[in-house]
PDB file of C-alpha atoms in Angstrom:
ATOM      1  CA  MET T   1      -2.468 -34.350  18.621  1.00 65.00           C
ATOM      2  CA  SER T   2      -4.414 -37.104  16.872  1.00 91.00           C
ATOM      3  CA  ALA T   3      -3.180 -38.914  13.791  1.00 95.00           C
ATOM      4  CA  THR T   4      -4.473 -37.883  10.363  1.00 97.00           C
ATOM      5  CA  LEU T   5      -6.617 -40.215   8.308  1.00 98.00           C
ATOM      6  CA  PHE T   6      -3.587 -40.597   6.034  1.00 98.00           C
ATOM      7  CA  GLU T   7      -1.523 -41.874   8.977  1.00 98.00           C
ATOM      8  CA  ARG T   8      -4.300 -44.117  10.311  1.00 98.00           C
ATOM      9  CA  LEU T   9      -4.680 -45.707   6.856  1.00 98.00           C
ATOM     10  CA  GLY T  10      -0.985 -46.652   6.934  1.00 98.00           C
ATOM     11  CA  GLY T  11       0.559 -43.845   4.909  1.00 98.00           C
ATOM     12  CA  THR T  12       1.703 -43.792   1.316  1.00 98.00           C
ATOM     13  CA  ASP T  13       2.469 -47.494   0.894  1.00 98.00           C
ATOM     14  CA  ALA T  14      -0.849 -48.701   2.300  1.00 98.00           C
ATOM     15  CA  ILE T  15      -2.873 -46.114   0.385  1.00 98.00           C
ATOM     16  CA  THR T  16      -1.029 -47.016  -2.821  1.00 98.00           C
ATOM     17  CA  ARG T  17      -2.011 -50.687  -2.326  1.00 98.00           C
ATOM     18  CA  ILE T  18      -5.633 -49.752  -1.624  1.00 98.00           C
ATOM     19  CA  SER T  19      -5.698 -47.475  -4.688  1.00 98.00           C
ATOM     20  CA  SER T  20      -4.287 -50.207  -6.896  1.00 98.00           C
ATOM     21  CA  ASP T  21      -6.985 -52.592  -5.677  1.00 98.00           C
ATOM     22  CA  ILE T  22      -9.683 -49.963  -6.281  1.00 98.00           C
ATOM     23  CA  VAL T  23      -8.599 -49.524  -9.896  1.00 98.00           C
ATOM     24  CA  ASP T  24      -8.434 -53.302 -10.405  1.00 98.00           C
ATOM     25  CA  LEU T  25     -11.960 -53.649  -9.026  1.00 98.00           C
ATOM     26  CA  HIS T  26     -13.241 -50.791 -11.219  1.00 97.00           C
ATOM     27  CA  ARG T  27     -11.762 -52.472 -14.293  1.00 97.00           C
ATOM     28  CA  GLN T  28     -13.553 -55.733 -13.368  1.00 97.00           C
ATOM     29  CA  ASN T  29     -16.869 -54.168 -12.349  1.00 97.00           C
ATOM     30  CA  PRO T  30     -19.365 -54.691 -15.210  1.00 97.00           C
ATOM     31  CA  LEU T  31     -21.270 -51.531 -14.294  1.00 97.00           C
ATOM     32  CA  ILE T  32     -18.270 -49.207 -14.719  1.00 97.00           C
ATOM     33  CA  SER T  33     -15.461 -51.152 -16.410  1.00 97.00           C
ATOM     34  CA  THR T  34     -16.076 -49.583 -19.823  1.00 96.00           C
ATOM     35  CA  ARG T  35     -15.230 -46.184 -18.359  1.00 94.00           C
ATOM     36  CA  PHE T  36     -11.706 -47.399 -17.630  1.00 91.00           C
ATOM     37  CA  GLY T  37     -10.999 -49.524 -20.720  1.00 87.00           C
ATOM     38  CA  ALA T  38      -8.941 -46.911 -22.556  1.00 90.00           C
ATOM     39  CA  SER T  39      -7.022 -45.802 -19.458  1.00 92.00           C
ATOM     40  CA  ASP T  40      -3.460 -46.863 -18.756  1.00 96.00           C
ATOM     41  CA  PRO T  41      -3.843 -48.843 -15.497  1.00 96.00           C
ATOM     42  CA  THR T  42      -0.419 -47.797 -14.210  1.00 97.00           C
ATOM     43  CA  VAL T  43      -1.127 -44.105 -14.706  1.00 97.00           C
ATOM     44  CA  LEU T  44      -4.661 -44.441 -13.320  1.00 96.00           C
ATOM     45  CA  LYS T  45      -3.416 -46.239 -10.198  1.00 98.00           C
ATOM     46  CA  ALA T  46      -0.818 -43.542  -9.593  1.00 98.00           C
ATOM     47  CA  THR T  47      -3.390 -40.771 -10.045  1.00 97.00           C
ATOM     48  CA  VAL T  48      -5.889 -42.440  -7.711  1.00 97.00           C
ATOM     49  CA  ALA T  49      -3.152 -42.971  -5.112  1.00 98.00           C
ATOM     50  CA  GLU T  50      -2.070 -39.323  -5.324  1.00 98.00           C
ATOM     51  CA  PHE T  51      -5.679 -38.149  -4.966  1.00 97.00           C
ATOM     52  CA  PHE T  52      -6.259 -40.495  -2.019  1.00 97.00           C
ATOM     53  CA  ILE T  53      -2.987 -39.520  -0.299  1.00 98.00           C
ATOM     54  CA  THR T  54      -3.651 -35.794  -0.636  1.00 97.00           C
ATOM     55  CA  GLY T  55      -7.330 -36.103   0.282  1.00 96.00           C
ATOM     56  CA  THR T  56      -6.631 -37.944   3.517  1.00 97.00           C
ATOM     57  CA  GLY T  57      -4.118 -35.471   4.885  1.00 97.00           C
ATOM     58  CA  GLY T  58      -0.907 -36.780   3.364  1.00 97.00           C
ATOM     59  CA  PRO T  59       1.600 -34.841   1.299  1.00 97.00           C
ATOM     60  CA  PRO T  60      -0.028 -32.619  -1.369  1.00 96.00           C
ATOM     61  CA  CYS T  61       1.045 -34.739  -4.355  1.00 96.00           C
ATOM     62  CA  TYR T  62      -2.196 -34.713  -6.424  1.00 96.00           C
ATOM     63  CA  LYS T  63      -1.842 -32.497  -9.481  1.00 94.00           C
ATOM     64  CA  GLY T  64      -4.948 -33.603 -11.377  1.00 92.00           C
ATOM     65  CA  ALA T  65      -8.167 -31.783 -12.105  1.00 94.00           C
ATOM     66  CA  ASP T  66     -10.789 -31.092  -9.473  1.00 93.00           C
ATOM     67  CA  MET T  67     -13.605 -33.653  -9.403  1.00 93.00           C
ATOM     68  CA  LYS T  68     -16.162 -31.419 -11.106  1.00 94.00           C
ATOM     69  CA  SER T  69     -13.834 -30.693 -14.048  1.00 94.00           C
ATOM     70  CA  ALA T  70     -12.577 -34.266 -14.279  1.00 92.00           C
ATOM     71  CA  HIS T  71     -16.109 -35.698 -14.533  1.00 92.00           C
ATOM     72  CA  ALA T  72     -17.946 -32.840 -16.271  1.00 92.00           C
ATOM     73  CA  HIS T  73     -18.692 -34.625 -19.552  1.00 90.00           C
ATOM     74  CA  MET T  74     -18.866 -38.215 -18.320  1.00 92.00           C
ATOM     75  CA  ASN T  75     -22.613 -38.289 -17.642  1.00 94.00           C
ATOM     76  CA  ILE T  76     -22.158 -40.476 -14.542  1.00 96.00           C
ATOM     77  CA  ASP T  77     -25.350 -41.707 -12.912  1.00 96.00           C
ATOM     78  CA  HIS T  78     -26.086 -42.596  -9.294  1.00 96.00           C
ATOM     79  CA  ALA T  79     -25.658 -46.367  -9.836  1.00 97.00           C
ATOM     80  CA  GLU T  80     -22.187 -45.875 -11.333  1.00 97.00           C
ATOM     81  CA  PHE T  81     -21.190 -43.559  -8.509  1.00 97.00           C
ATOM     82  CA  MET T  82     -22.329 -46.101  -5.920  1.00 98.00           C
ATOM     83  CA  ALA T  83     -20.426 -48.847  -7.771  1.00 98.00           C
ATOM     84  CA  VAL T  84     -17.258 -46.788  -7.325  1.00 97.00           C
ATOM     85  CA  LEU T  85     -17.941 -46.474  -3.599  1.00 98.00           C
ATOM     86  CA  ASP T  86     -18.664 -50.213  -3.347  1.00 98.00           C
ATOM     87  CA  ASP T  87     -15.319 -50.975  -5.003  1.00 98.00           C
ATOM     88  CA  ALA T  88     -13.546 -48.597  -2.628  1.00 98.00           C
ATOM     89  CA  LEU T  89     -15.153 -50.360   0.333  1.00 98.00           C
ATOM     90  CA  LYS T  90     -14.124 -53.793  -0.984  1.00 98.00           C
ATOM     91  CA  ALA T  91     -10.557 -52.620  -1.509  1.00 98.00           C
ATOM     92  CA  MET T  92     -10.363 -51.212   2.000  1.00 98.00           C
ATOM     93  CA  GLN T  93     -11.813 -54.394   3.487  1.00 98.00           C
ATOM     94  CA  HIS T  94      -9.299 -56.458   1.504  1.00 98.00           C
ATOM     95  CA  ASN T  95      -6.519 -54.320   2.973  1.00 98.00           C
ATOM     96  CA  ASN T  96      -7.824 -54.650   6.552  1.00 98.00           C
ATOM     97  CA  VAL T  97      -8.657 -50.969   6.992  1.00 98.00           C
ATOM     98  CA  GLY T  98     -10.370 -50.229  10.302  1.00 98.00           C
ATOM     99  CA  GLN T  99     -14.100 -49.566  10.476  1.00 98.00           C
ATOM    100  CA  ARG T 100     -13.714 -45.928  11.533  1.00 97.00           C
ATOM    101  CA  GLU T 101     -11.269 -45.209   8.707  1.00 98.00           C
ATOM    102  CA  MET T 102     -13.505 -46.928   6.132  1.00 98.00           C
ATOM    103  CA  GLU T 103     -16.432 -44.805   7.272  1.00 98.00           C
ATOM    104  CA  GLU T 104     -14.367 -41.619   7.022  1.00 98.00           C
ATOM    105  CA  VAL T 105     -13.109 -42.445   3.524  1.00 98.00           C
ATOM    106  CA  LEU T 106     -16.613 -43.319   2.313  1.00 98.00           C
ATOM    107  CA  PHE T 107     -17.959 -40.088   3.822  1.00 97.00           C
ATOM    108  CA  ILE T 108     -15.303 -38.095   1.959  1.00 97.00           C
ATOM    109  CA  LEU T 109     -16.025 -39.899  -1.314  1.00 96.00           C
ATOM    110  CA  TYR T 110     -19.784 -39.563  -0.915  1.00 97.00           C
ATOM    111  CA  SER T 111     -19.428 -35.849  -0.228  1.00 96.00           C
ATOM    112  CA  MET T 112     -18.118 -35.467  -3.804  1.00 96.00           C
ATOM    113  CA  ARG T 113     -21.287 -36.846  -5.397  1.00 96.00           C
ATOM    114  CA  GLY T 114     -22.558 -33.395  -6.373  1.00 95.00           C
ATOM    115  CA  ASP T 115     -19.401 -32.779  -8.403  1.00 96.00           C
ATOM    116  CA  ILE T 116     -19.477 -36.186 -10.085  1.00 96.00           C
ATOM    117  CA  ILE T 117     -23.059 -37.307 -10.749  1.00 96.00           C
ATOM    118  CA  ARG T 118     -24.802 -35.716 -13.736  1.00 86.00           C
ATOM    119  CA  THR T 119     -27.500 -33.259 -12.922  1.00 64.00           C
TER     120      THR T 119
END
């Protein structure tokens, strides 16, 4: 039986580090930083980690809203969505995630675009 993406990413600790870096990059990214200014970074990092852990085959710890509901009134455009993916890629590279795993994570994130980008 092959390992899950969660396991290949390094499990909870590694995904928590990656998630923390993603949030830090979002908060520094001039294209999207204003969307995160009022958020508590500690809570946001925990929520992102839970989403990432659950979405990659780890324990089902994410209790937040689905992506469509969470982003329904945010009016996110394609450039902002791609900035989020760019930050995720940078965070994974910083944490020495393998090429195959980075591609899988980006595929999963990109597959959510219809629920996130305004139509």
